[in-house]
């Protein structure tokens, strides 16, 4: 489990590590769309498609092979991603409660200026 959490932590940029709990839930349609795409790609075991929506800064930190490994571990250890509930947006980073078959997690996502994913992070629920 420690290795799994470590790999999930690798999926984030430094900005995501500073994410804080938003005071009022809001939904950003663009981020919501990216989050739903991520959910679909993870559930359908399509790590290449997920990696294709990542921005350059993200790709500089995480390789396509590492993304495949993490998607496999997420699906294998948590099961299907069954639901997602918006918890708000703060500093351009959307937070969701991501409910998997075996456990819920906080999921953080943001986009860069080109509309690609910049922050992509799963953490234990706060």
Short mmCIF file of N, CA and C in Angstrom, two decimals:
data_model
loop_
_atom_site.label_atom_id
_atom_site.label_comp_id
_atom_site.label_asym_id
_atom_site.label_seq_id
_atom_site.Cartn_x
_atom_site.Cartn_y
_atom_site.Cartn_z
N UNK A 1 0.83 -1.20 0.00
CA UNK A 1 0.00 0.00 0.00
C UNK A 1 0.87 1.26 0.00
N UNK A 2 2.00 1.21 0.72
CA UNK A 2 2.89 2.37 0.75
C UNK A 2 3.43 2.67 -0.64
N UNK A 3 3.77 1.62 -1.37
CA UNK A 3 4.30 1.81 -2.73
C UNK A 3 3.21 2.42 -3.62
N UNK A 4 1.99 1.95 -3.46
CA UNK A 4 0.87 2.46 -4.23
C UNK A 4 0.68 3.95 -3.96
N UNK A 5 0.67 4.33 -2.70
CA UNK A 5 0.50 5.74 -2.36
C UNK A 5 1.66 6.59 -2.87
N UNK A 6 2.86 6.03 -2.82
CA UNK A 6 4.03 6.74 -3.35
C UNK A 6 3.87 6.98 -4.84
N UNK A 7 3.42 5.98 -5.58
CA UNK A 7 3.23 6.14 -7.02
C UNK A 7 2.14 7.16 -7.33
N UNK A 8 1.09 7.17 -6.54
CA UNK A 8 0.05 8.17 -6.74
C UNK A 8 0.59 9.57 -6.50
N UNK A 9 1.45 9.69 -5.50
CA UNK A 9 2.03 11.00 -5.20
C UNK A 9 2.90 11.48 -6.34
N UNK A 10 3.51 10.57 -7.06
CA UNK A 10 4.34 10.95 -8.20
C UNK A 10 3.51 11.60 -9.31
N UNK A 11 2.22 11.38 -9.30
CA UNK A 11 1.36 11.90 -10.36
C UNK A 11 1.02 13.38 -10.21
N UNK A 12 1.56 14.00 -9.22
CA UNK A 12 1.22 15.39 -8.99
C UNK A 12 2.39 16.31 -9.22
N UNK A 13 2.08 17.53 -9.48
CA UNK A 13 3.10 18.58 -9.54
C UNK A 13 3.16 19.24 -8.18
N UNK A 14 4.16 20.03 -7.94
CA UNK A 14 4.32 20.69 -6.64
C UNK A 14 3.10 21.52 -6.28
N UNK A 15 2.44 22.06 -7.25
CA UNK A 15 1.26 22.88 -7.00
C UNK A 15 0.17 22.08 -6.30
N UNK A 16 -0.03 20.83 -6.72
CA UNK A 16 -1.08 20.01 -6.13
C UNK A 16 -0.80 19.70 -4.67
N UNK A 17 0.44 19.59 -4.32
CA UNK A 17 0.79 19.29 -2.93
C UNK A 17 0.34 20.39 -1.99
N UNK A 18 0.17 21.59 -2.51
CA UNK A 18 -0.25 22.72 -1.69
C UNK A 18 -1.75 22.94 -1.69
N UNK A 19 -2.50 22.05 -2.36
CA UNK A 19 -3.95 22.22 -2.45
C UNK A 19 -4.57 22.23 -1.05
N UNK A 20 -5.55 23.13 -0.88
CA UNK A 20 -6.24 23.24 0.40
C UNK A 20 -7.71 22.97 0.18
N UNK A 21 -8.40 22.69 1.25
CA UNK A 21 -9.82 22.44 1.18
C UNK A 21 -10.56 23.72 0.79
N UNK A 22 -11.37 23.69 -0.27
CA UNK A 22 -12.10 24.88 -0.66
C UNK A 22 -13.20 25.20 0.35
N UNK A 23 -13.53 26.48 0.46
CA UNK A 23 -14.53 26.88 1.44
C UNK A 23 -15.96 26.64 0.95
N UNK A 24 -16.19 26.77 -0.34
CA UNK A 24 -17.54 26.56 -0.87
C UNK A 24 -17.45 25.75 -2.16
N UNK A 25 -18.17 24.61 -2.24
CA UNK A 25 -18.11 23.80 -3.45
C UNK A 25 -18.61 24.56 -4.67
N UNK A 26 -17.82 24.53 -5.71
CA UNK A 26 -18.21 25.08 -7.00
C UNK A 26 -17.74 24.09 -8.05
N UNK A 27 -18.27 24.22 -9.24
CA UNK A 27 -17.89 23.32 -10.31
C UNK A 27 -17.34 24.15 -11.46
N UNK A 28 -16.20 23.76 -11.99
CA UNK A 28 -15.64 24.36 -13.18
C UNK A 28 -15.93 23.39 -14.32
N UNK A 29 -16.75 23.78 -15.30
CA UNK A 29 -17.15 22.84 -16.35
C UNK A 29 -15.97 22.21 -17.10
N UNK A 30 -14.92 22.97 -17.34
CA UNK A 30 -13.76 22.41 -18.06
C UNK A 30 -13.04 21.36 -17.21
N UNK A 31 -12.86 21.67 -15.93
CA UNK A 31 -12.21 20.71 -15.05
C UNK A 31 -13.09 19.49 -14.81
N UNK A 32 -14.39 19.73 -14.72
CA UNK A 32 -15.34 18.63 -14.54
C UNK A 32 -15.26 17.68 -15.74
N UNK A 33 -15.14 18.24 -16.91
CA UNK A 33 -15.02 17.45 -18.13
C UNK A 33 -13.74 16.62 -18.13
N UNK A 34 -12.63 17.24 -17.74
CA UNK A 34 -11.36 16.51 -17.66
C UNK A 34 -11.43 15.40 -16.61
N UNK A 35 -12.07 15.69 -15.49
CA UNK A 35 -12.19 14.69 -14.42
C UNK A 35 -13.01 13.49 -14.91
N UNK A 36 -14.07 13.75 -15.63
CA UNK A 36 -14.91 12.65 -16.15
C UNK A 36 -14.16 11.83 -17.19
N UNK A 37 -13.35 12.51 -18.00
CA UNK A 37 -12.50 11.79 -18.97
C UNK A 37 -11.52 10.88 -18.23
N UNK A 38 -10.89 11.41 -17.19
CA UNK A 38 -9.95 10.63 -16.41
C UNK A 38 -10.64 9.39 -15.82
N UNK A 39 -11.83 9.59 -15.28
CA UNK A 39 -12.59 8.48 -14.72
C UNK A 39 -12.85 7.42 -15.79
N UNK A 40 -13.30 7.85 -16.95
CA UNK A 40 -13.60 6.91 -18.04
C UNK A 40 -12.34 6.16 -18.48
N UNK A 41 -11.24 6.88 -18.65
CA UNK A 41 -10.01 6.24 -19.11
C UNK A 41 -9.46 5.25 -18.08
N UNK A 42 -9.58 5.58 -16.80
CA UNK A 42 -9.12 4.65 -15.76
C UNK A 42 -10.02 3.41 -15.74
N UNK A 43 -11.34 3.61 -15.77
CA UNK A 43 -12.26 2.47 -15.74
C UNK A 43 -12.13 1.57 -16.95
N UNK A 44 -11.78 2.14 -18.10
CA UNK A 44 -11.64 1.36 -19.34
C UNK A 44 -10.21 0.89 -19.58
N UNK A 45 -9.35 1.07 -18.56
CA UNK A 45 -7.95 0.69 -18.66
C UNK A 45 -7.31 1.25 -19.94
N UNK A 46 -7.40 2.57 -20.09
CA UNK A 46 -6.85 3.27 -21.24
C UNK A 46 -5.80 4.28 -20.78
N UNK A 47 -4.68 3.81 -20.25
CA UNK A 47 -3.67 4.74 -19.75
C UNK A 47 -3.07 5.62 -20.85
N UNK A 48 -3.00 5.11 -22.08
CA UNK A 48 -2.47 5.94 -23.18
C UNK A 48 -3.39 7.12 -23.46
N UNK A 49 -4.69 6.89 -23.41
CA UNK A 49 -5.66 7.98 -23.62
C UNK A 49 -5.59 8.98 -22.48
N UNK A 50 -5.44 8.48 -21.26
CA UNK A 50 -5.29 9.36 -20.10
C UNK A 50 -4.03 10.20 -20.24
N UNK A 51 -2.95 9.57 -20.63
CA UNK A 51 -1.68 10.29 -20.78
C UNK A 51 -1.77 11.35 -21.88
N UNK A 52 -2.57 11.09 -22.89
CA UNK A 52 -2.72 12.04 -24.01
C UNK A 52 -3.37 13.35 -23.59
N UNK A 53 -4.13 13.36 -22.51
CA UNK A 53 -4.77 14.62 -22.07
C UNK A 53 -3.92 15.36 -21.04
N UNK A 54 -2.73 14.84 -20.76
CA UNK A 54 -1.82 15.49 -19.82
C UNK A 54 -1.01 16.57 -20.53
N UNK A 55 -0.70 17.63 -19.80
CA UNK A 55 0.09 18.73 -20.33
C UNK A 55 1.58 18.43 -20.31
N UNK A 56 2.34 19.32 -20.94
CA UNK A 56 3.79 19.14 -21.05
C UNK A 56 4.48 19.09 -19.68
N UNK A 57 4.08 19.96 -18.76
CA UNK A 57 4.72 19.98 -17.44
C UNK A 57 4.51 18.65 -16.73
N UNK A 58 3.32 18.09 -16.84
CA UNK A 58 3.04 16.79 -16.23
C UNK A 58 3.89 15.71 -16.88
N UNK A 59 3.96 15.72 -18.20
CA UNK A 59 4.70 14.69 -18.94
C UNK A 59 6.20 14.77 -18.67
N UNK A 60 6.70 15.93 -18.29
CA UNK A 60 8.11 16.04 -17.94
C UNK A 60 8.41 15.30 -16.63
N UNK A 61 7.39 15.15 -15.79
CA UNK A 61 7.60 14.51 -14.50
C UNK A 61 7.21 13.03 -14.48
N UNK A 62 6.25 12.65 -15.32
CA UNK A 62 5.73 11.28 -15.32
C UNK A 62 5.77 10.72 -16.74
N UNK A 63 6.37 9.56 -16.90
CA UNK A 63 6.45 8.93 -18.23
C UNK A 63 5.16 8.18 -18.54
N UNK A 64 4.97 7.86 -19.80
CA UNK A 64 3.81 7.09 -20.23
C UNK A 64 3.82 5.70 -19.58
N UNK A 65 4.99 5.11 -19.44
CA UNK A 65 5.10 3.79 -18.79
C UNK A 65 4.70 3.85 -17.32
N UNK A 66 5.09 4.92 -16.63
CA UNK A 66 4.72 5.08 -15.22
C UNK A 66 3.20 5.27 -15.11
N UNK A 67 2.62 6.00 -16.06
CA UNK A 67 1.17 6.20 -16.06
C UNK A 67 0.46 4.86 -16.21
N UNK A 68 0.95 4.02 -17.11
CA UNK A 68 0.35 2.68 -17.28
C UNK A 68 0.41 1.89 -15.98
N UNK A 69 1.55 1.95 -15.32
CA UNK A 69 1.72 1.23 -14.06
C UNK A 69 0.74 1.73 -12.99
N UNK A 70 0.61 3.02 -12.88
CA UNK A 70 -0.27 3.59 -11.85
C UNK A 70 -1.74 3.29 -12.16
N UNK A 71 -2.15 3.42 -13.41
CA UNK A 71 -3.54 3.12 -13.76
C UNK A 71 -3.84 1.65 -13.44
N UNK A 72 -2.91 0.77 -13.75
CA UNK A 72 -3.10 -0.65 -13.42
C UNK A 72 -3.22 -0.88 -11.92
N UNK A 73 -2.41 -0.17 -11.14
CA UNK A 73 -2.47 -0.33 -9.69
C UNK A 73 -3.76 0.26 -9.11
N UNK A 74 -4.18 1.41 -9.63
CA UNK A 74 -5.42 2.02 -9.14
C UNK A 74 -6.58 1.05 -9.37
N UNK A 75 -6.71 0.57 -10.59
CA UNK A 75 -7.80 -0.35 -10.92
C UNK A 75 -7.69 -1.66 -10.14
N UNK A 76 -6.47 -2.18 -10.04
CA UNK A 76 -6.27 -3.45 -9.35
C UNK A 76 -6.52 -3.39 -7.86
N UNK A 77 -6.15 -2.29 -7.23
CA UNK A 77 -6.27 -2.19 -5.78
C UNK A 77 -7.57 -1.55 -5.31
N UNK A 78 -8.16 -0.71 -6.15
CA UNK A 78 -9.36 0.01 -5.71
C UNK A 78 -10.63 -0.41 -6.45
N UNK A 79 -10.49 -1.09 -7.57
CA UNK A 79 -11.65 -1.48 -8.35
C UNK A 79 -12.14 -0.35 -9.23
N UNK A 80 -13.38 -0.47 -9.68
CA UNK A 80 -13.96 0.50 -10.59
C UNK A 80 -14.21 1.83 -9.88
N UNK A 81 -13.97 2.93 -10.59
CA UNK A 81 -14.25 4.29 -10.10
C UNK A 81 -15.73 4.52 -10.36
N UNK A 82 -16.54 4.44 -9.30
CA UNK A 82 -17.99 4.41 -9.46
C UNK A 82 -18.68 5.76 -9.38
N UNK A 83 -18.12 6.71 -8.67
CA UNK A 83 -18.78 8.01 -8.51
C UNK A 83 -17.77 9.10 -8.26
N UNK A 84 -18.22 10.34 -8.53
CA UNK A 84 -17.35 11.49 -8.31
C UNK A 84 -18.24 12.66 -7.87
N UNK A 85 -17.84 13.28 -6.75
CA UNK A 85 -18.61 14.39 -6.19
C UNK A 85 -17.70 15.61 -6.05
N UNK A 86 -18.12 16.71 -6.65
CA UNK A 86 -17.32 17.93 -6.59
C UNK A 86 -17.24 18.44 -5.17
N UNK A 87 -16.04 18.83 -4.76
CA UNK A 87 -15.81 19.42 -3.44
C UNK A 87 -15.35 20.87 -3.56
N UNK A 88 -15.32 21.39 -4.81
CA UNK A 88 -14.97 22.79 -5.01
C UNK A 88 -13.68 22.98 -5.79
N UNK A 89 -13.37 24.24 -6.03
CA UNK A 89 -12.17 24.62 -6.77
C UNK A 89 -11.46 25.71 -5.97
N UNK A 90 -10.16 25.55 -5.80
CA UNK A 90 -9.37 26.57 -5.12
C UNK A 90 -8.05 26.71 -5.86
N UNK A 91 -7.69 27.95 -6.15
CA UNK A 91 -6.44 28.24 -6.87
C UNK A 91 -6.35 27.47 -8.18
N UNK A 92 -7.49 27.30 -8.85
CA UNK A 92 -7.52 26.62 -10.14
C UNK A 92 -7.46 25.11 -10.07
N UNK A 93 -7.46 24.54 -8.86
CA UNK A 93 -7.40 23.09 -8.68
C UNK A 93 -8.75 22.61 -8.16
N UNK A 94 -9.39 21.73 -8.94
CA UNK A 94 -10.67 21.16 -8.53
C UNK A 94 -10.43 19.96 -7.63
N UNK A 95 -11.27 19.83 -6.61
CA UNK A 95 -11.19 18.69 -5.69
C UNK A 95 -12.49 17.91 -5.79
N UNK A 96 -12.37 16.60 -5.88
CA UNK A 96 -13.52 15.72 -5.95
C UNK A 96 -13.38 14.61 -4.92
N UNK A 97 -14.51 14.09 -4.48
CA UNK A 97 -14.52 12.84 -3.74
C UNK A 97 -14.69 11.77 -4.81
N UNK A 98 -13.66 10.96 -5.02
CA UNK A 98 -13.69 9.89 -6.01
C UNK A 98 -13.99 8.59 -5.27
N UNK A 99 -15.13 7.99 -5.57
CA UNK A 99 -15.53 6.76 -4.91
C UNK A 99 -15.21 5.58 -5.82
N UNK A 100 -14.35 4.72 -5.33
CA UNK A 100 -14.01 3.49 -6.02
C UNK A 100 -14.76 2.34 -5.35
N UNK A 101 -14.79 1.19 -5.99
CA UNK A 101 -15.50 0.04 -5.43
C UNK A 101 -15.01 -0.32 -4.03
N UNK A 102 -13.70 -0.13 -3.78
CA UNK A 102 -13.15 -0.57 -2.51
C UNK A 102 -12.78 0.55 -1.54
N UNK A 103 -12.75 1.80 -2.00
CA UNK A 103 -12.39 2.90 -1.10
C UNK A 103 -12.63 4.25 -1.78
N UNK A 104 -12.98 5.27 -1.00
CA UNK A 104 -13.07 6.62 -1.55
C UNK A 104 -11.73 7.35 -1.37
N UNK A 105 -11.44 8.26 -2.28
CA UNK A 105 -10.23 9.09 -2.21
C UNK A 105 -10.58 10.52 -2.60
N UNK A 106 -9.74 11.46 -2.17
CA UNK A 106 -9.81 12.80 -2.72
C UNK A 106 -9.06 12.78 -4.04
N UNK A 107 -9.61 13.45 -5.03
CA UNK A 107 -9.00 13.53 -6.35
C UNK A 107 -8.87 15.01 -6.71
N UNK A 108 -7.66 15.42 -7.08
CA UNK A 108 -7.37 16.81 -7.45
C UNK A 108 -6.96 16.86 -8.92
N UNK A 109 -7.48 17.88 -9.62
CA UNK A 109 -7.14 18.02 -11.03
C UNK A 109 -7.15 19.51 -11.40
N UNK A 110 -6.21 19.91 -12.25
CA UNK A 110 -6.18 21.27 -12.77
C UNK A 110 -5.73 21.19 -14.22
N UNK A 111 -5.84 22.33 -14.90
CA UNK A 111 -5.43 22.37 -16.30
C UNK A 111 -4.43 23.49 -16.54
N UNK A 112 -3.63 23.30 -17.56
CA UNK A 112 -2.67 24.34 -17.94
C UNK A 112 -3.34 25.31 -18.93
N UNK A 113 -2.57 26.24 -19.45
CA UNK A 113 -3.13 27.26 -20.37
C UNK A 113 -3.62 26.67 -21.68
N UNK A 114 -3.14 25.49 -22.02
CA UNK A 114 -3.58 24.83 -23.25
C UNK A 114 -4.79 23.92 -23.02
N UNK A 115 -5.29 23.88 -21.79
CA UNK A 115 -6.45 23.05 -21.47
C UNK A 115 -6.11 21.60 -21.19
N UNK A 116 -4.83 21.29 -21.05
CA UNK A 116 -4.38 19.93 -20.73
C UNK A 116 -4.24 19.79 -19.21
N UNK A 117 -4.23 18.56 -18.73
CA UNK A 117 -4.14 18.30 -17.29
C UNK A 117 -2.75 18.68 -16.79
N UNK A 118 -2.74 19.46 -15.72
CA UNK A 118 -1.49 19.87 -15.08
C UNK A 118 -1.32 19.17 -13.73
N UNK A 119 -2.38 19.16 -12.93
CA UNK A 119 -2.38 18.49 -11.63
C UNK A 119 -3.27 17.26 -11.74
N UNK A 120 -2.78 16.14 -11.25
CA UNK A 120 -3.54 14.89 -11.25
C UNK A 120 -3.08 14.13 -10.01
N UNK A 121 -3.93 14.11 -8.99
CA UNK A 121 -3.51 13.58 -7.70
C UNK A 121 -4.66 12.89 -6.97
N UNK A 122 -4.38 11.71 -6.44
CA UNK A 122 -5.28 11.03 -5.53
C UNK A 122 -4.65 11.07 -4.15
N UNK A 123 -5.46 11.35 -3.12
CA UNK A 123 -5.00 11.35 -1.73
C UNK A 123 -6.07 10.72 -0.86
N UNK A 124 -5.69 10.23 0.30
CA UNK A 124 -6.71 9.77 1.25
C UNK A 124 -7.68 10.91 1.57
N UNK A 125 -8.94 10.57 1.81
CA UNK A 125 -9.94 11.59 2.13
C UNK A 125 -9.53 12.42 3.33
N UNK A 126 -9.78 13.71 3.25
CA UNK A 126 -9.52 14.61 4.38
C UNK A 126 -10.75 14.73 5.24
#
